Amino acid sequence: MADGECEKVHIVMFPWLAFGHMIPYMELAKLISQKGHRVSFLSTPRNIDRLPKLPPELENLIDYVKFPLPATNDLPEDAEATSDLPYDEVQYLKKAYDRLCDPVARFLESSCPDWILYDFAPFWVGRIAREQGIKTASFSIFIAAFLGFVGPTWAIMGGDYRKTPEDFTVAPSWVPFRTNVAFRYFEIKRIFDVLEANASGVSDFYRFGTGLESADILAVRSSCEVEPEWLKLLEEIHQKPVFPVGQLPPMDYLGEEETGTWQWIKDWLDLQKRGSVVYVAFGSEAKPSQLELTEIALGLEQSGMPFFWVLKTRRGSSDKDKIELPDGFEESVKGRGVVCTSWVPQLRILAHDSVGGFLTHSGWTSVVEALSLERALILLTFLADQGSVAESLRLVMVKEEGRIYREKAKEMKGVFVDAQLQDQYVENLLNYLTANRPKRCT
């Protein structure tokens, strides 16, 4: 093998079956392949077909590898991502996902990669890779503060430290600095089932802890400019190298396909005043309850602000709990607000001059996209009442005392969209992966 080829690595990337995970993995794959390294991106056929198209210059370096999802009696035939299912049925997706263990093992054996970067869900990958002499990196799309808060593996995987929801509402003992990072009671209560075994036979926390424990290194969607103390803490509690990979802002929002959908959206946005529109979207996974939807709708109505709302009324064909807008809502906001229940090009909307703020569920990908385009954020965890929605929108968008939120959004762009800074984080990771690859290059 030529010396130049020997310096390049073959990396497998294996994200969980959620678009909030697959998209950051794909952004990192693009940055890695831009430097000449080869990436095998593993997922299911329908998910890969729904991912954004690759830039032509990267098509020869990123190989999409499709693994058909094993059928189970509990899973609808077309369900391959969390967005295709109601929340309480995602456990069956994990059950089917675990049945990819043998096909993935065979692929790794035949393709002989240097490294595999894997998500929290495939807790079995570390064992497979170790048996085949493949190096492993647990790549978390969660920020370092979250990883630091959930703690060392003994605490994640069923230690006696946390047994009740209340245990998650205070800073843990292993955090040596003052912090407000903790769940509020209603937040942890809503997701407390991640500590319990489900139809797959293991809990999400067990998956998380096992993946961290078996990894050679940890890679985190984070940066030293945003959370240096948390990154340092991760190295201390896990006793292994931790590599921030940057915030992974979208490489090119204009790469989103132009469709007839975008044209009518653009026509409406063009009619609005600069910076006046609130874009409302809660990601591909989240769906408010009927009560929450009603309160959000009333808050938007009372705010008086123009808005464009992307509303997910159901999650997949098996979701029988369809939610509906309050009677008369669309008529009452006609001309000022738009509700869209189909797919939209989010980055193009956020980039439009008429959009000034983003009412979002706080998913980190949405936060990064918004700040990379200097859009002020209004963060909603689905349990705010209508009055606070209306007041928060007015505060962030138009009130003088909310100017700091608008200005801070502009300031943060330098951290989130600094191409040189992002490149350096990826370069640091690749230098380590190259220097510590298995000695197969002959």
Short mmCIF file of C-alpha atoms in Angstrom, two decimals:
data_model
loop_
_atom_site.label_atom_id
_atom_site.label_comp_id
_atom_site.label_asym_id
_atom_site.label_seq_id
_atom_site.Cartn_x
_atom_site.Cartn_y
_atom_site.Cartn_z
CA MET A 1 0.00 0.00 0.00
CA ALA A 2 1.29 3.46 -0.89
CA ASP A 3 2.44 5.74 1.93
CA GLY A 4 -0.29 8.30 1.22
CA GLU A 5 -2.99 5.64 1.36
CA CYS A 6 -1.51 4.24 4.57
CA GLU A 7 -2.09 7.59 6.28
CA LYS A 8 -5.84 7.42 5.62
CA VAL A 9 -8.24 5.56 7.87
CA HIS A 10 -11.44 3.64 7.22
CA ILE A 11 -14.09 4.65 9.73
CA VAL A 12 -17.48 3.01 10.27
CA MET A 13 -20.23 5.24 11.67
CA PHE A 14 -23.23 3.62 13.31
CA PRO A 15 -25.83 6.05 14.69
CA TRP A 16 -29.07 5.27 16.47
CA LEU A 17 -32.21 5.23 14.29
CA ALA A 18 -33.28 8.81 14.98
CA PHE A 19 -32.72 11.72 12.62
CA GLY A 20 -31.52 13.87 15.49
CA HIS A 21 -28.65 11.37 15.74
CA MET A 22 -28.15 10.45 12.08
CA ILE A 23 -27.81 14.04 10.86
CA PRO A 24 -24.90 15.00 13.21
CA TYR A 25 -23.21 11.69 12.36
CA MET A 26 -23.57 12.56 8.69
CA GLU A 27 -22.15 16.07 9.19
CA LEU A 28 -19.10 14.58 10.90
CA ALA A 29 -18.80 11.97 8.14
CA LYS A 30 -18.68 14.75 5.56
CA LEU A 31 -15.95 16.62 7.42
CA ILE A 32 -13.91 13.44 7.81
CA SER A 33 -14.27 12.45 4.14
CA GLN A 34 -13.30 15.94 2.99
CA LYS A 35 -9.84 15.11 4.29
CA GLY A 36 -9.62 12.00 2.15
CA HIS A 37 -10.61 9.38 4.73
CA ARG A 38 -13.15 6.67 3.92
CA VAL A 39 -16.42 6.38 5.82
CA SER A 40 -18.93 3.53 5.86
CA PHE A 41 -22.24 4.89 7.15
CA LEU A 42 -24.50 2.16 8.53
CA SER A 43 -28.28 2.42 8.81
CA THR A 44 -31.50 0.96 7.44
CA PRO A 45 -32.62 1.36 3.79
CA ARG A 46 -35.51 3.75 4.39
CA ASN A 47 -33.49 5.97 6.71
CA ILE A 48 -30.60 6.23 4.26
CA ASP A 49 -33.02 7.10 1.47
CA ARG A 50 -34.40 9.94 3.63
CA LEU A 51 -31.00 11.46 4.45
CA PRO A 52 -29.86 14.57 2.54
CA LYS A 53 -27.99 13.87 -0.67
CA LEU A 54 -24.22 13.82 -0.47
CA PRO A 55 -22.14 16.46 -2.26
CA PRO A 56 -20.87 14.90 -5.53
CA GLU A 57 -17.23 15.28 -4.49
CA LEU A 58 -17.80 13.06 -1.42
CA GLU A 59 -19.79 10.26 -3.01
CA ASN A 60 -16.70 8.10 -3.57
CA LEU A 61 -15.54 8.46 0.04
CA ILE A 62 -18.80 7.94 1.95
CA ASP A 63 -20.38 4.55 1.45
CA TYR A 64 -23.97 4.11 2.57
CA VAL A 65 -24.40 0.56 3.89
CA LYS A 66 -28.03 -0.53 4.15
CA PHE A 67 -29.03 -3.11 6.74
CA PRO A 68 -32.65 -4.24 6.45
CA LEU A 69 -34.27 -3.99 9.87
CA PRO A 70 -35.26 -7.47 11.12
CA ALA A 71 -39.04 -7.81 11.28
CA THR A 72 -40.78 -8.14 14.63
CA ASN A 73 -44.44 -8.66 15.41
CA ASP A 74 -44.56 -5.41 17.39
CA LEU A 75 -43.10 -3.11 14.73
CA PRO A 76 -45.01 -1.68 11.73
CA GLU A 77 -43.41 -2.63 8.42
CA ASP A 78 -42.44 0.92 7.45
CA ALA A 79 -41.08 1.95 10.88
CA GLU A 80 -37.31 2.40 10.73
CA ALA A 81 -36.81 5.58 12.77
CA THR A 82 -38.10 6.95 16.06
CA SER A 83 -40.10 9.55 14.13
CA ASP A 84 -42.12 6.71 12.59
CA LEU A 85 -43.49 5.57 15.96
CA PRO A 86 -45.32 6.80 19.05
CA TYR A 87 -42.95 7.27 21.97
CA ASP A 88 -44.10 4.16 23.84
CA GLU A 89 -43.43 1.96 20.77
CA VAL A 90 -39.79 3.03 20.28
CA GLN A 91 -38.80 0.16 22.58
CA TYR A 92 -39.74 -2.25 19.78
CA LEU A 93 -37.45 -0.38 17.41
CA LYS A 94 -34.60 -1.00 19.87
CA LYS A 95 -35.52 -4.67 19.98
CA ALA A 96 -35.26 -4.91 16.17
CA TYR A 97 -32.09 -2.78 16.18
CA ASP A 98 -30.37 -5.26 18.50
CA ARG A 99 -31.02 -7.99 15.93
CA LEU A 100 -28.59 -6.18 13.63
CA CYS A 101 -25.78 -7.46 15.85
CA ASP A 102 -24.87 -10.44 13.64
CA PRO A 103 -25.15 -8.61 10.27
CA VAL A 104 -23.03 -5.75 11.60
CA ALA A 105 -20.46 -8.21 12.95
CA ARG A 106 -20.22 -9.87 9.52
CA PHE A 107 -19.83 -6.50 7.82
CA LEU A 108 -17.04 -5.44 10.17
CA GLU A 109 -15.24 -8.73 9.61
CA SER A 110 -15.42 -8.43 5.82
CA SER A 111 -14.65 -4.71 5.54
CA CYS A 112 -11.91 -4.60 8.21
CA PRO A 113 -12.23 -0.92 9.22
CA ASP A 114 -9.75 0.83 11.50
CA TRP A 115 -12.31 2.48 13.78
CA ILE A 116 -16.02 2.37 14.48
CA LEU A 117 -17.82 5.43 15.89
CA TYR A 118 -21.06 4.30 17.50
CA ASP A 119 -24.03 5.80 19.30
CA PHE A 120 -25.51 5.04 22.72
CA ALA A 121 -27.90 2.33 21.49
CA PRO A 122 -25.71 -0.52 20.10
CA PHE A 123 -24.24 -1.58 23.44
CA TRP A 124 -23.02 -4.80 21.79
CA VAL A 125 -20.71 -3.11 19.25
CA GLY A 126 -17.79 -2.72 21.64
CA ARG A 127 -17.54 -6.46 22.22
CA ILE A 128 -17.74 -7.25 18.50
CA ALA A 129 -15.11 -4.67 17.60
CA ARG A 130 -12.74 -5.80 20.34
CA GLU A 131 -12.94 -9.40 19.13
CA GLN A 132 -11.98 -8.26 15.63
CA GLY A 133 -9.22 -5.85 16.66
CA ILE A 134 -11.15 -2.75 15.62
CA LYS A 135 -10.72 0.45 17.61
CA THR A 136 -13.84 2.02 19.09
CA ALA A 137 -15.11 5.52 19.80
CA SER A 138 -18.36 6.30 21.54
CA PHE A 139 -19.60 9.37 19.65
CA SER A 140 -22.25 11.25 21.62
CA ILE A 141 -24.56 13.75 19.95
CA PHE A 142 -25.43 14.86 23.49
CA ILE A 143 -23.38 17.75 24.82
CA ALA A 144 -20.66 17.31 27.43
CA ALA A 145 -22.78 18.82 30.23
CA PHE A 146 -25.35 16.05 29.81
CA LEU A 147 -22.71 13.35 29.76
CA GLY A 148 -21.06 14.83 32.83
CA PHE A 149 -24.38 15.02 34.64
CA VAL A 150 -25.31 11.37 33.98
CA GLY A 151 -21.86 10.55 35.30
CA PRO A 152 -19.43 7.63 35.47
CA THR A 153 -20.47 4.21 34.22
CA TRP A 154 -21.11 2.83 37.71
CA ALA A 155 -23.77 5.51 38.20
CA ILE A 156 -25.26 5.11 34.71
CA MET A 157 -25.55 1.33 34.84
CA GLY A 158 -27.61 0.88 37.95
CA GLY A 159 -25.51 2.06 40.86
CA ASP A 160 -27.23 2.90 44.15
CA TYR A 161 -26.64 6.62 43.71
CA ARG A 162 -29.86 7.39 41.83
CA LYS A 163 -33.06 5.45 42.28
CA THR A 164 -35.88 8.03 42.12
CA PRO A 165 -36.74 10.97 39.84
CA GLU A 166 -35.88 13.36 42.69
CA ASP A 167 -32.28 12.10 42.58
CA PHE A 168 -31.90 13.71 39.15
CA THR A 169 -33.09 17.17 40.23
CA VAL A 170 -29.83 18.07 42.00
CA ALA A 171 -26.21 18.29 40.88
CA PRO A 172 -24.39 14.98 41.43
CA SER A 173 -21.50 14.53 43.84
CA TRP A 174 -18.86 13.98 41.13
CA VAL A 175 -19.31 17.50 39.70
CA PRO A 176 -16.69 19.60 41.55
CA PHE A 177 -17.86 23.01 40.35
CA ARG A 178 -21.03 25.00 40.93
CA THR A 179 -23.67 24.25 38.30
CA ASN A 180 -27.38 24.61 37.67
CA VAL A 181 -27.37 21.61 35.34
CA ALA A 182 -30.07 19.26 36.62
CA PHE A 183 -33.49 18.07 35.61
CA ARG A 184 -36.61 19.73 36.85
CA TYR A 185 -38.94 17.17 38.38
CA PHE A 186 -41.50 17.17 35.59
CA GLU A 187 -38.73 16.73 33.00
CA ILE A 188 -37.14 13.65 34.53
CA LYS A 189 -40.54 12.23 35.44
CA ARG A 190 -41.46 12.28 31.78
CA ILE A 191 -38.41 10.27 30.69
CA PHE A 192 -37.66 8.25 33.82
CA ASP A 193 -38.36 5.06 31.88
CA VAL A 194 -34.86 5.32 30.34
CA LEU A 195 -33.62 3.73 33.58
CA GLU A 196 -35.90 0.74 33.24
CA ALA A 197 -35.68 -2.32 30.98
CA ASN A 198 -38.11 -2.30 28.06
CA ALA A 199 -39.17 -4.72 25.32
CA SER A 200 -35.55 -4.90 24.16
CA GLY A 201 -34.51 -6.38 27.51
CA VAL A 202 -32.15 -3.57 28.55
CA SER A 203 -32.55 0.04 29.64
CA ASP A 204 -31.30 3.06 27.74
CA PHE A 205 -28.94 3.87 30.60
CA TYR A 206 -27.47 0.38 30.44
CA ARG A 207 -26.89 0.86 26.72
CA PHE A 208 -25.29 4.23 27.39
CA GLY A 209 -23.04 3.01 30.17
CA THR A 210 -21.90 -0.14 28.37
CA GLY A 211 -21.02 1.86 25.26
CA LEU A 212 -18.96 4.36 27.23
CA GLU A 213 -17.23 1.65 29.20
CA SER A 214 -16.16 -0.40 26.17
CA ALA A 215 -14.98 2.55 24.04
CA ASP A 216 -11.29 3.31 23.52
CA ILE A 217 -12.07 7.03 23.33
CA LEU A 218 -15.06 9.36 23.68
CA ALA A 219 -16.03 11.84 20.97
CA VAL A 220 -18.54 14.54 21.90
CA ARG A 221 -20.51 17.06 19.90
CA SER A 222 -19.10 19.94 21.86
CA SER A 223 -16.38 22.57 21.94
CA CYS A 224 -13.98 24.00 24.52
CA GLU A 225 -15.35 27.48 23.84
CA VAL A 226 -18.81 26.45 25.11
CA GLU A 227 -18.22 23.94 27.96
CA PRO A 228 -14.53 23.47 28.84
CA GLU A 229 -15.14 22.42 32.45
CA TRP A 230 -17.51 19.62 31.43
CA LEU A 231 -15.09 18.22 28.85
CA LYS A 232 -12.35 18.13 31.48
CA LEU A 233 -14.72 16.39 33.90
CA LEU A 234 -15.49 13.68 31.33
CA GLU A 235 -11.82 12.80 31.06
CA GLU A 236 -11.56 12.60 34.84
CA ILE A 237 -14.59 10.39 35.45
CA HIS A 238 -14.02 8.04 32.48
CA GLN A 239 -10.20 7.99 32.51
CA LYS A 240 -9.90 7.90 28.72
CA PRO A 241 -9.26 10.47 25.96
CA VAL A 242 -12.18 12.82 25.21
CA PHE A 243 -12.34 14.62 21.86
CA PRO A 244 -14.77 17.47 21.24
CA VAL A 245 -15.65 17.40 17.53
CA GLY A 246 -17.15 20.88 17.35
CA GLN A 247 -20.80 21.86 17.06
CA LEU A 248 -21.18 20.38 13.54
CA PRO A 249 -23.26 23.15 11.97
CA PRO A 250 -24.80 22.22 8.61
CA MET A 251 -22.19 22.47 5.87
CA ASP A 252 -24.49 23.97 3.25
CA TYR A 253 -28.15 24.76 3.86
CA LEU A 254 -28.52 25.66 0.19
CA GLY A 255 -27.85 22.00 -0.49
CA GLU A 256 -31.39 21.27 0.66
CA GLU A 257 -33.51 20.36 -2.30
CA GLU A 258 -35.65 23.14 -3.73
CA THR A 259 -39.23 22.01 -4.05
CA GLY A 260 -42.65 23.43 -4.69
CA THR A 261 -43.08 23.38 -0.92
CA TRP A 262 -40.20 25.81 -0.48
CA GLN A 263 -41.55 28.14 -3.15
CA TRP A 264 -44.88 28.80 -1.45
CA ILE A 265 -43.16 29.11 1.93
CA LYS A 266 -40.69 31.62 0.48
CA ASP A 267 -43.54 33.59 -1.11
CA TRP A 268 -45.23 33.91 2.29
CA LEU A 269 -41.99 34.79 4.11
CA ASP A 270 -41.18 37.42 1.50
CA LEU A 271 -44.34 39.28 2.50
CA GLN A 272 -43.29 39.56 6.16
CA LYS A 273 -41.15 42.25 7.78
CA ARG A 274 -37.47 41.56 8.35
CA GLY A 275 -36.84 39.68 11.61
CA SER A 276 -40.52 39.59 12.55
CA VAL A 277 -41.46 35.92 12.09
CA VAL A 278 -41.25 33.24 14.76
CA TYR A 279 -40.41 29.85 13.29
CA VAL A 280 -42.03 27.11 15.39
CA ALA A 281 -40.88 23.49 15.12
CA PHE A 282 -40.24 20.73 17.63
CA GLY A 283 -38.05 18.39 15.61
CA SER A 284 -38.74 15.09 13.91
CA GLU A 285 -39.24 13.22 17.18
CA ALA A 286 -41.35 15.39 19.46
CA LYS A 287 -45.12 15.56 19.40
CA PRO A 288 -47.03 17.64 21.98
CA SER A 289 -49.98 16.15 23.79
CA GLN A 290 -53.40 17.53 22.91
CA LEU A 291 -53.38 19.71 26.03
CA GLU A 292 -49.90 21.03 25.25
CA LEU A 293 -50.85 21.69 21.63
CA THR A 294 -53.88 23.69 22.68
CA GLU A 295 -51.85 25.80 25.12
CA ILE A 296 -49.11 26.46 22.56
CA ALA A 297 -51.69 27.46 19.95
CA LEU A 298 -53.38 29.88 22.33
CA GLY A 299 -50.01 31.32 23.28
CA LEU A 300 -49.12 31.94 19.64
CA GLU A 301 -52.51 33.53 19.07
CA GLN A 302 -52.19 35.84 22.07
CA SER A 303 -48.62 36.85 21.22
CA GLY A 304 -49.70 38.82 18.18
CA MET A 305 -46.51 37.75 16.41
CA PRO A 306 -46.38 36.42 12.85
CA PHE A 307 -45.35 32.76 12.88
CA PHE A 308 -44.67 29.74 10.71
CA TRP A 309 -45.47 26.53 12.60
CA VAL A 310 -44.38 23.07 11.49
CA LEU A 311 -46.71 20.76 13.38
CA LYS A 312 -46.34 17.00 13.70
CA THR A 313 -49.85 15.69 14.45
CA ARG A 314 -48.90 12.00 14.63
CA ARG A 315 -45.78 9.81 14.76
CA GLY A 316 -46.06 7.11 12.12
CA SER A 317 -48.94 5.01 10.84
CA SER A 318 -49.40 3.22 14.17
CA ASP A 319 -49.94 6.44 16.12
CA LYS A 320 -53.65 6.51 16.92
CA ASP A 321 -53.40 9.57 19.16
CA LYS A 322 -53.74 12.28 16.53
CA ILE A 323 -53.71 15.82 17.90
CA GLU A 324 -55.75 18.72 16.50
CA LEU A 325 -55.62 22.49 16.63
CA PRO A 326 -58.30 24.29 18.65
CA ASP A 327 -61.49 25.07 16.76
CA GLY A 328 -61.25 28.38 14.95
CA PHE A 329 -57.49 28.76 15.54
CA GLU A 330 -56.37 28.86 11.92
CA GLU A 331 -59.13 31.31 11.03
CA SER A 332 -58.21 33.60 13.93
CA VAL A 333 -54.52 33.81 12.85
CA LYS A 334 -55.19 33.84 9.11
CA GLY A 335 -52.73 36.10 7.31
CA ARG A 336 -50.46 36.29 10.38
CA GLY A 337 -49.70 32.65 11.05
CA VAL A 338 -49.19 29.52 8.96
CA VAL A 339 -49.47 25.91 10.16
CA CYS A 340 -47.78 23.27 8.00
CA THR A 341 -48.13 19.54 8.77
CA SER A 342 -45.75 18.25 6.09
CA TRP A 343 -41.95 18.28 5.66
CA VAL A 344 -40.30 21.67 5.21
CA PRO A 345 -36.72 22.79 4.41
CA GLN A 346 -35.92 24.03 7.92
CA LEU A 347 -32.53 25.55 7.18
CA ARG A 348 -33.88 27.57 4.26
CA ILE A 349 -36.65 28.91 6.46
CA LEU A 350 -34.28 29.83 9.29
CA ALA A 351 -31.99 31.56 6.81
CA HIS A 352 -34.77 33.79 5.46
CA ASP A 353 -34.45 37.45 6.44
CA SER A 354 -38.00 37.65 7.78
CA VAL A 355 -37.33 35.03 10.49
CA GLY A 356 -36.12 36.50 13.76
CA GLY A 357 -36.69 33.77 16.32
CA PHE A 358 -37.09 30.04 16.72
CA LEU A 359 -39.53 28.43 19.17
CA THR A 360 -38.01 24.97 19.57
CA HIS A 361 -37.99 21.86 21.75
CA SER A 362 -34.29 22.53 22.62
CA GLY A 363 -32.84 19.68 20.57
CA TRP A 364 -29.16 20.48 20.12
CA THR A 365 -29.22 20.15 16.33
CA SER A 366 -31.99 22.75 16.16
CA VAL A 367 -30.07 25.00 18.58
CA VAL A 368 -26.91 24.76 16.47
CA GLU A 369 -28.81 25.46 13.25
CA ALA A 370 -30.53 28.50 14.75
CA LEU A 371 -27.41 30.05 16.27
CA SER A 372 -25.40 29.42 13.12
CA LEU A 373 -27.92 31.69 11.39
CA GLU A 374 -28.11 34.23 14.26
CA ARG A 375 -31.69 33.41 15.21
CA ALA A 376 -32.82 34.06 18.76
CA LEU A 377 -34.09 31.01 20.64
CA ILE A 378 -37.27 30.49 22.65
CA LEU A 379 -36.89 27.10 24.32
CA LEU A 380 -40.00 25.14 25.22
CA THR A 381 -40.12 21.82 27.03
CA PHE A 382 -43.82 21.29 26.24
CA LEU A 383 -45.11 22.04 29.69
CA ALA A 384 -45.36 25.82 29.60
CA ASP A 385 -48.75 27.43 29.80
CA GLN A 386 -50.17 29.70 27.15
CA GLY A 387 -49.40 32.93 28.99
CA SER A 388 -45.70 32.17 29.24
CA VAL A 389 -45.56 31.20 25.56
CA ALA A 390 -47.07 34.51 24.50
CA GLU A 391 -44.93 36.56 26.87
CA SER A 392 -41.72 34.71 26.01
CA LEU A 393 -42.26 35.29 22.29
CA ARG A 394 -42.81 39.01 22.76
CA LEU A 395 -39.85 39.29 25.14
CA VAL A 396 -37.34 37.59 22.84
CA MET A 397 -38.64 39.00 19.57
CA VAL A 398 -39.59 42.63 20.21
CA LYS A 399 -39.27 43.91 23.78
CA GLU A 400 -36.35 46.12 24.74
CA GLU A 401 -35.53 44.05 27.83
CA GLY A 402 -35.21 41.01 25.55
CA ARG A 403 -32.60 42.65 23.34
CA ILE A 404 -29.86 40.69 25.11
CA TYR A 405 -31.27 37.42 23.75
CA ARG A 406 -31.20 38.74 20.19
CA GLU A 407 -27.69 40.12 20.58
CA LYS A 408 -26.32 36.98 22.24
CA ALA A 409 -27.63 34.88 19.34
CA LYS A 410 -25.53 36.99 16.97
CA GLU A 411 -22.46 36.72 19.23
CA MET A 412 -22.67 32.93 19.40
CA LYS A 413 -22.44 32.58 15.63
CA GLY A 414 -18.68 33.06 15.91
CA VAL A 415 -18.43 29.94 18.07
CA PHE A 416 -20.91 27.79 16.20
CA VAL A 417 -19.95 28.62 12.60
CA ASP A 418 -16.20 29.23 12.75
CA ALA A 419 -15.03 27.00 9.89
CA GLN A 420 -11.39 27.13 10.99
CA LEU A 421 -12.29 26.17 14.56
CA GLN A 422 -14.54 23.34 13.38
CA ASP A 423 -11.80 22.08 11.06
CA GLN A 424 -9.27 22.03 13.90
CA TYR A 425 -11.52 19.89 16.09
CA VAL A 426 -11.94 17.34 13.31
CA GLU A 427 -8.21 17.46 12.55
CA ASN A 428 -7.40 16.74 16.22
CA LEU A 429 -9.70 13.73 16.19
CA LEU A 430 -8.32 12.39 12.90
CA ASN A 431 -4.73 12.80 14.04
CA TYR A 432 -5.49 10.55 16.99
CA LEU A 433 -7.46 8.02 14.94
CA THR A 434 -4.63 7.81 12.40
CA ALA A 435 -1.85 7.53 14.97
CA ASN A 436 -3.71 4.88 16.96
CA ARG A 437 -5.21 2.79 14.17
CA PRO A 438 -4.71 -1.00 14.22
CA LYS A 439 -1.41 -1.98 12.62
CA ARG A 440 -2.80 -3.47 9.43
CA CYS A 441 -1.28 -1.09 6.86
CA THR A 442 1.36 -3.03 4.92
#
